Coordinates of C-alpha atoms in Angstrom, one line a residue:
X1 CA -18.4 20.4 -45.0
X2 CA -20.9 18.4 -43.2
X3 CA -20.3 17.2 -39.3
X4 CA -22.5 15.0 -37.4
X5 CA -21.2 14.0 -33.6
X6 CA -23.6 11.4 -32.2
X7 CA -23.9 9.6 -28.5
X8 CA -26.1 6.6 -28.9
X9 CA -28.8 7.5 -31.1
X10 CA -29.0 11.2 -30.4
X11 CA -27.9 13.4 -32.9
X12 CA -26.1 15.5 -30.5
X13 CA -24.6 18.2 -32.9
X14 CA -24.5 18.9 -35.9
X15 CA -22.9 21.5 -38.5
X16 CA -23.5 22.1 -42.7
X17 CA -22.1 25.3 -44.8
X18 CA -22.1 27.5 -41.9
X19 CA -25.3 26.6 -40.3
X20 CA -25.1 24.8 -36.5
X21 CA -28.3 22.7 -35.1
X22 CA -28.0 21.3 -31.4
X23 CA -29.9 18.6 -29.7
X24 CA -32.5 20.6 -27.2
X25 CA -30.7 18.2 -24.6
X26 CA -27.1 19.7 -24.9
X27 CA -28.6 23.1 -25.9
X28 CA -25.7 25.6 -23.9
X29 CA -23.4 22.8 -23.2
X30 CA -21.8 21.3 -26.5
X31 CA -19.3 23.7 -29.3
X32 CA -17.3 23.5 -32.0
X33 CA -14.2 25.7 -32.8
X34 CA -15.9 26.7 -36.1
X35 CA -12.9 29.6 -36.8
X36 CA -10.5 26.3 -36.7
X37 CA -12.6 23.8 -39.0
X38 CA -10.4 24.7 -42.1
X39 CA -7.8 23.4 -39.9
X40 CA -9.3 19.8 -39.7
X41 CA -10.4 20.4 -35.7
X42 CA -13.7 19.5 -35.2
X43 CA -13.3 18.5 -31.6
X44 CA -16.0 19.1 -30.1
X45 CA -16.6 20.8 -26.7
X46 CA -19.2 19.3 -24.3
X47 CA -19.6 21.1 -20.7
X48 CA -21.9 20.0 -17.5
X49 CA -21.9 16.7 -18.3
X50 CA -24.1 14.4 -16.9
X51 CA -24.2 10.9 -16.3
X52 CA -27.0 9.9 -19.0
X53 CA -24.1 11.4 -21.1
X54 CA -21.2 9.2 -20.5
X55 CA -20.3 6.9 -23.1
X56 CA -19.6 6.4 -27.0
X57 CA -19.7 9.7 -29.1
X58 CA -19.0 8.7 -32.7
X59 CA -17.5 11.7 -35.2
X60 CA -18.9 11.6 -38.8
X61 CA -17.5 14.1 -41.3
X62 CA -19.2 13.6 -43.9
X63 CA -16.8 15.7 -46.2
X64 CA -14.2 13.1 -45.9
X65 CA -16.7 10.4 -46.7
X66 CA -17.2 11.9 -49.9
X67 CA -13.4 11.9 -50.6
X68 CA -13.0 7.9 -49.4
X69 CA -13.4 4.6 -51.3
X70 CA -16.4 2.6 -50.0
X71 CA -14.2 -0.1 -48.9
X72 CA -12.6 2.7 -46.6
X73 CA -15.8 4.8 -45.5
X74 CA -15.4 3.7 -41.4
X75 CA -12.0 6.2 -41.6
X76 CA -14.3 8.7 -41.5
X77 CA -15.7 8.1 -39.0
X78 CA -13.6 8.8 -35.5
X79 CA -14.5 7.4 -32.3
X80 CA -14.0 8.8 -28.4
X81 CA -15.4 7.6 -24.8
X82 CA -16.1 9.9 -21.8
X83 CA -14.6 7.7 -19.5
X84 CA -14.2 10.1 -16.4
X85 CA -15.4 13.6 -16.2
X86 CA -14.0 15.6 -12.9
X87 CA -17.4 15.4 -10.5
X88 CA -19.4 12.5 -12.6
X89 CA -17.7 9.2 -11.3
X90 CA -17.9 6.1 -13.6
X91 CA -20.5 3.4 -13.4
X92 CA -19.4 0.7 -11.3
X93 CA -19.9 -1.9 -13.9
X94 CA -17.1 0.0 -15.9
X95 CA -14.0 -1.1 -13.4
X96 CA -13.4 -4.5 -11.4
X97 CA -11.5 -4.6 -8.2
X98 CA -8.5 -6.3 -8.8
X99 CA -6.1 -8.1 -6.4
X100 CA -3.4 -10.5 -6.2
X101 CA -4.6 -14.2 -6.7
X102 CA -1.4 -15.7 -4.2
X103 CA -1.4 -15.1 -0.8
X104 CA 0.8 -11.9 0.5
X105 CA 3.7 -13.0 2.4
X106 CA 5.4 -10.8 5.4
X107 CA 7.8 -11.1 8.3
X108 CA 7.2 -10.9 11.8
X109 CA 7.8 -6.6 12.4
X110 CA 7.9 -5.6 9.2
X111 CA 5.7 -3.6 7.4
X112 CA 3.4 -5.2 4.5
X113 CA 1.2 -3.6 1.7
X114 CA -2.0 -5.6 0.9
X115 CA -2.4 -5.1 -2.6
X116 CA -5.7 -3.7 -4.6
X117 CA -6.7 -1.6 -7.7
X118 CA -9.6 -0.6 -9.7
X119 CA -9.1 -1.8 -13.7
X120 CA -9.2 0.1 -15.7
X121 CA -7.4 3.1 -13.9
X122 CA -10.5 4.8 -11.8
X123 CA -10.8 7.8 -9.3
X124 CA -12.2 6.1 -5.9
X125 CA -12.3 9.4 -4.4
X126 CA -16.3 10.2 -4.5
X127 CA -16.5 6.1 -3.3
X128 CA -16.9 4.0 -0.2
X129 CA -13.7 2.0 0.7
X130 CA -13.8 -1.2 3.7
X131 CA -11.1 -3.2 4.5
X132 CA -11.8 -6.2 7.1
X133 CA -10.5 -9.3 8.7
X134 CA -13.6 -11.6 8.8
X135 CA -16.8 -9.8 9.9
X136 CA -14.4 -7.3 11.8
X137 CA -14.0 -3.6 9.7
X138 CA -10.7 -2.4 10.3
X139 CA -10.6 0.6 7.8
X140 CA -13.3 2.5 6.4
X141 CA -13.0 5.3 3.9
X142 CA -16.0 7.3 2.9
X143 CA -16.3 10.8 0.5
X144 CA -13.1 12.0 2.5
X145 CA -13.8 10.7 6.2
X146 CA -11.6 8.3 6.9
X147 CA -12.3 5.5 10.4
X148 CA -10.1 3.0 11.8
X149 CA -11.0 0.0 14.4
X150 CA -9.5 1.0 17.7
X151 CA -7.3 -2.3 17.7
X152 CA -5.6 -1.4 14.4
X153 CA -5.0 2.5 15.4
X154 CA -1.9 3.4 14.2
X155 CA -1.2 0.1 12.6
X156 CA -3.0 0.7 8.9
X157 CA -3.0 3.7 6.5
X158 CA -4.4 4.2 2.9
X159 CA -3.0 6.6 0.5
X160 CA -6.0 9.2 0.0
X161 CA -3.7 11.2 -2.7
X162 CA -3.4 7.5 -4.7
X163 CA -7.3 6.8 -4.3
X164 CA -7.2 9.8 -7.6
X165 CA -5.3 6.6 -9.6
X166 CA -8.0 3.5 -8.4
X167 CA -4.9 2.4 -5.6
X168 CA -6.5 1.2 -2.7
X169 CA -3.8 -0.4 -1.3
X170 CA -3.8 -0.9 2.8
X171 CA -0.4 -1.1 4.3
X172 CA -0.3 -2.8 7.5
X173 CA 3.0 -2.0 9.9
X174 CA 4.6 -4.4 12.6
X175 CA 2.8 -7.7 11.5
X176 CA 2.4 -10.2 14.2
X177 CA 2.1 -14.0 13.7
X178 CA -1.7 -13.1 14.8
X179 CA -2.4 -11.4 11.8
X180 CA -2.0 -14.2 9.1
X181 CA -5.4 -14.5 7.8
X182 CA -7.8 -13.5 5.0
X183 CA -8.6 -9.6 4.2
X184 CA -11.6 -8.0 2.2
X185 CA -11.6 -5.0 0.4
X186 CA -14.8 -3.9 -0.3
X187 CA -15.9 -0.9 -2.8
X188 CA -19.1 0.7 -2.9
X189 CA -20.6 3.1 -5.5
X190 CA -23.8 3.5 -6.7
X191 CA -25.2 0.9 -5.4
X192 CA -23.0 -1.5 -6.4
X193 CA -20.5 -3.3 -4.8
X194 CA -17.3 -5.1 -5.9
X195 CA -15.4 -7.0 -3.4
X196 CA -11.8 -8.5 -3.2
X197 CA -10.2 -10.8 -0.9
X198 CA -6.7 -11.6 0.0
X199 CA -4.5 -14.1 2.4
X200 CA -2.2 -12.6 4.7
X201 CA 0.7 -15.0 5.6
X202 CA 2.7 -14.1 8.2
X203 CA 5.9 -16.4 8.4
X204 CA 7.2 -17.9 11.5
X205 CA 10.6 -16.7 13.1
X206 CA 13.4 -18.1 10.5
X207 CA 16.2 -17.9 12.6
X208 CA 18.0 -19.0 16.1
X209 CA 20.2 -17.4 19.2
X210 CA 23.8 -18.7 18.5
X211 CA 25.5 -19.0 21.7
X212 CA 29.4 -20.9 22.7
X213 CA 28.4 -24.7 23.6
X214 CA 31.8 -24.3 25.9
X215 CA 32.0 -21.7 28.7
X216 CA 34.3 -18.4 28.0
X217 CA 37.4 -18.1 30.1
X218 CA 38.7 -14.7 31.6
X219 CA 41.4 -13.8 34.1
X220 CA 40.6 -11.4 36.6
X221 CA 40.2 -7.2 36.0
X222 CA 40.1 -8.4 32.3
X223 CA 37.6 -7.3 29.6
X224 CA 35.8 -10.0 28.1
X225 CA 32.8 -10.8 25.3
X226 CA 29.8 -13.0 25.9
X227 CA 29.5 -13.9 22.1
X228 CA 25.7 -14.4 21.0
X229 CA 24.7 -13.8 17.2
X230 CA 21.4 -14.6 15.2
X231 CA 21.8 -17.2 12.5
X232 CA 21.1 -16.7 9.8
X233 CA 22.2 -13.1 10.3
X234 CA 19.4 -10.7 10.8
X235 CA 18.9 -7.2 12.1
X236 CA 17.8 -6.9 15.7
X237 CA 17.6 -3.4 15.4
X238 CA 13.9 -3.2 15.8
X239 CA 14.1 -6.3 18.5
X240 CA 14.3 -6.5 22.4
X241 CA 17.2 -8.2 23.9
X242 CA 18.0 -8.7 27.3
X243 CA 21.0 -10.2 29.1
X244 CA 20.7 -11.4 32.3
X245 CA 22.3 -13.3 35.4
X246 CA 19.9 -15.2 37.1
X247 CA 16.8 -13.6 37.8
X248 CA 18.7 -10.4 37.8
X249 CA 19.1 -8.2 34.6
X250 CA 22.1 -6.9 33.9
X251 CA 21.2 -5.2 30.0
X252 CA 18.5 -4.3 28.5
X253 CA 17.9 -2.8 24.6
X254 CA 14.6 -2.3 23.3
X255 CA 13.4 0.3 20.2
X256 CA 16.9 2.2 20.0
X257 CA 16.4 3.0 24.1
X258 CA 19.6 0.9 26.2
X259 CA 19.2 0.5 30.0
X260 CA 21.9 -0.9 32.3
X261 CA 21.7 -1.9 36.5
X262 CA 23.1 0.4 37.9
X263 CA 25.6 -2.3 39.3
X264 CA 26.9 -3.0 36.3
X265 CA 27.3 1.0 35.6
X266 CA 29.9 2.0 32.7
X267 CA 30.6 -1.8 32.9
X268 CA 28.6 -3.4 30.6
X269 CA 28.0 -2.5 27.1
X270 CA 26.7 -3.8 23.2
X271 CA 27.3 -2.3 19.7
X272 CA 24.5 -1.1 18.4
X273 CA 25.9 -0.3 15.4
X274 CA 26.5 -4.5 15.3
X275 CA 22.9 -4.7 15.7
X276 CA 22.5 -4.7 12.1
X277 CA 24.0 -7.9 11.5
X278 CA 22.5 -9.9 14.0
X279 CA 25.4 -9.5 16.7
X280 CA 24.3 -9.3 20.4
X281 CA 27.4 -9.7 22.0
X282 CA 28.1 -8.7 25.5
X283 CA 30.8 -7.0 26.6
X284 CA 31.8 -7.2 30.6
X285 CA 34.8 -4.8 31.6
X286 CA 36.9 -5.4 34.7
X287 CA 35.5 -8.7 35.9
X288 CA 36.1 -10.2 39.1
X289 CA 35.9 -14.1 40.6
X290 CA 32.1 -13.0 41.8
X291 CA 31.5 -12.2 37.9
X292 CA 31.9 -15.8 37.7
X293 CA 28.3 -18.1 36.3
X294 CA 25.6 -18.6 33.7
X295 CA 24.7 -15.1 31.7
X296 CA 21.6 -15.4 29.9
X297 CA 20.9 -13.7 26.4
X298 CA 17.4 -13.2 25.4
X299 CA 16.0 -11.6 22.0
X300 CA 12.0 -10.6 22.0
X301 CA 10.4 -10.2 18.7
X302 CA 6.9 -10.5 17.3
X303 CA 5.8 -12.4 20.4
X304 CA 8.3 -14.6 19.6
X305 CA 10.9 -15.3 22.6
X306 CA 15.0 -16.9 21.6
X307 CA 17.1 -17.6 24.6
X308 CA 20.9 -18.4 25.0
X309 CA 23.3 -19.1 27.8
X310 CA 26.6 -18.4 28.4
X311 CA 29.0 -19.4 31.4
X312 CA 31.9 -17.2 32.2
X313 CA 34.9 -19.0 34.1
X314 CA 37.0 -16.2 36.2
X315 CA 40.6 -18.3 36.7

């Protein structure tokens, strides 16, 4: 049995009835499981590698040449890439950045992943990561120190533990109208550079404050609802609303957190629980003739501002 494993040009090892010679530049650092040739394994074992060693390594047993037609000689030889050995990162010319050609689209307050990847599937952990808006860095990862602009704090996060799979994904929470805009990702290593950009669209507020054109009737010491509702229906949960009469406020919800005058004490309430489908209805307990005039609904959200008004007729 004859084995020859090659990388390049270098004869890096090589084996014949028993007897083993090694390239004086692997000498310590490559093996084969001689006891388990018989057995066809003629992997071979190559330790502290270096990056002068990455590459094509190309198998040629030459005891199975002997035993192929010539039209069939290449099956014996095998072939096998180092792509990524734990501590010697890949060249940078070996991955491209990818990300999404179409702009990213997001609501106002939600919560939006800007896409990006290294192709084919490459560790980014020993590498330098930027994300910016235009000439302003937002997010800056660097051999395990991670920096954030002071305007974004709290705002954008990038999965460290996903950096082992080439992710590189930002995710940007409670996106405002003002943040629609182009975003570079930036990867360094090596000296190299690859460099990504995408278009963040943020979409303007896609629905309205429904209020009753005609005013809402009520005898007096009754209960009665000042019927508001978003159209199409959308959650306000994570929006501010605020009923009013006049220039004084009577309700207020903002972030889960109710407040209520104290005038209106155990008087005035909202479902919460309604919330979720876009229903901000007021309800007023035990009105009186002085309960009487125009209630005013307003819903806060992403900077943007919807207002409604109600009358309420005491008879």
């Amino acid at each position: 049995m004859e084995i020859q494993w090659w990388h390049k040009e270098d004869l890096v090892f090589y084996y014949k009835k028993g007897r083993v010679t090694v390239n004086i530049d692997y000498e310590g650092r490559v093996s084969l499981p001689l006891q388990d040739l018989q057995n066809g394994n003629v992997s071979l074992t190559l330790r502290d590698v270096r990056k002068s060693q990455k590459g094509l390594y190309i198998l040629q047993d030459h005891s199975k040449l002997e035993r192929c037609d010539m039209r069939d000689r290449r099956t014996g030889a095998a072939l096998t890439r180092l792509k990524s050995v734990e501590g010697i990162p890949p060249n940078t010319e070996d991955f491209s950045l990818v990300v999404p050609p179409a702009p990213v689209f997001a609501n106002p307050g939600s919560d939006i992943i800007l896409p990006a990847h290294l192709s084919p599937e490459t560790s980014a952990v020993s590498m330098e990561i930027r994300w910016s808006r235009g000439a302003k860095l937002i997010y800056q990862y660097n051999n395990g120190q991670e920096n954030t602009n002071t305007e974004y704090e709290s705002r954008v996060s990038l999965s460290i533990r996903e950096l082992e799979n080439g992710k590189l994904a930002l995710t940007l929470r409670n996106v405002q109208q003002t943040d629609s805009g182009d975003y570079t990702c930036k990867v360094f290593h090596d000296g190299c550079q690859q460099t990504g950009l995408i278009h963040l669209q943020v979409r303007a507020e896609d629905f309205s404050l429904v209020v009753p054109p005609a005013p809402v009737s009520a005898y007096p010491e009754s209960d009665v609802i000042l019927p508001a509702h978003l159209s199409p229906e959308t959650s306000a949960v994570s929006m501010e609303i605020k009923w009013s009469r006049g220039a004084e406020l009577i309700y207020q919800y903002n972030n889960g957190q109710e407040n209520t005058n104290t005038e209106y004490e155990s008087r005035v309430s909202l479902s919460i629980r309604e919330l979720e489908k876009g229903k901000l209805a007021l309800t007023l307990k035990n009105v009186q003739q002085t309960d009487s005039g125009d209630y005013t609904c307003k819903v806060v959200h992403s900077g943007f501002q919807k207002k409604g008004e109600v009358r309420l007729q005491i008879f």
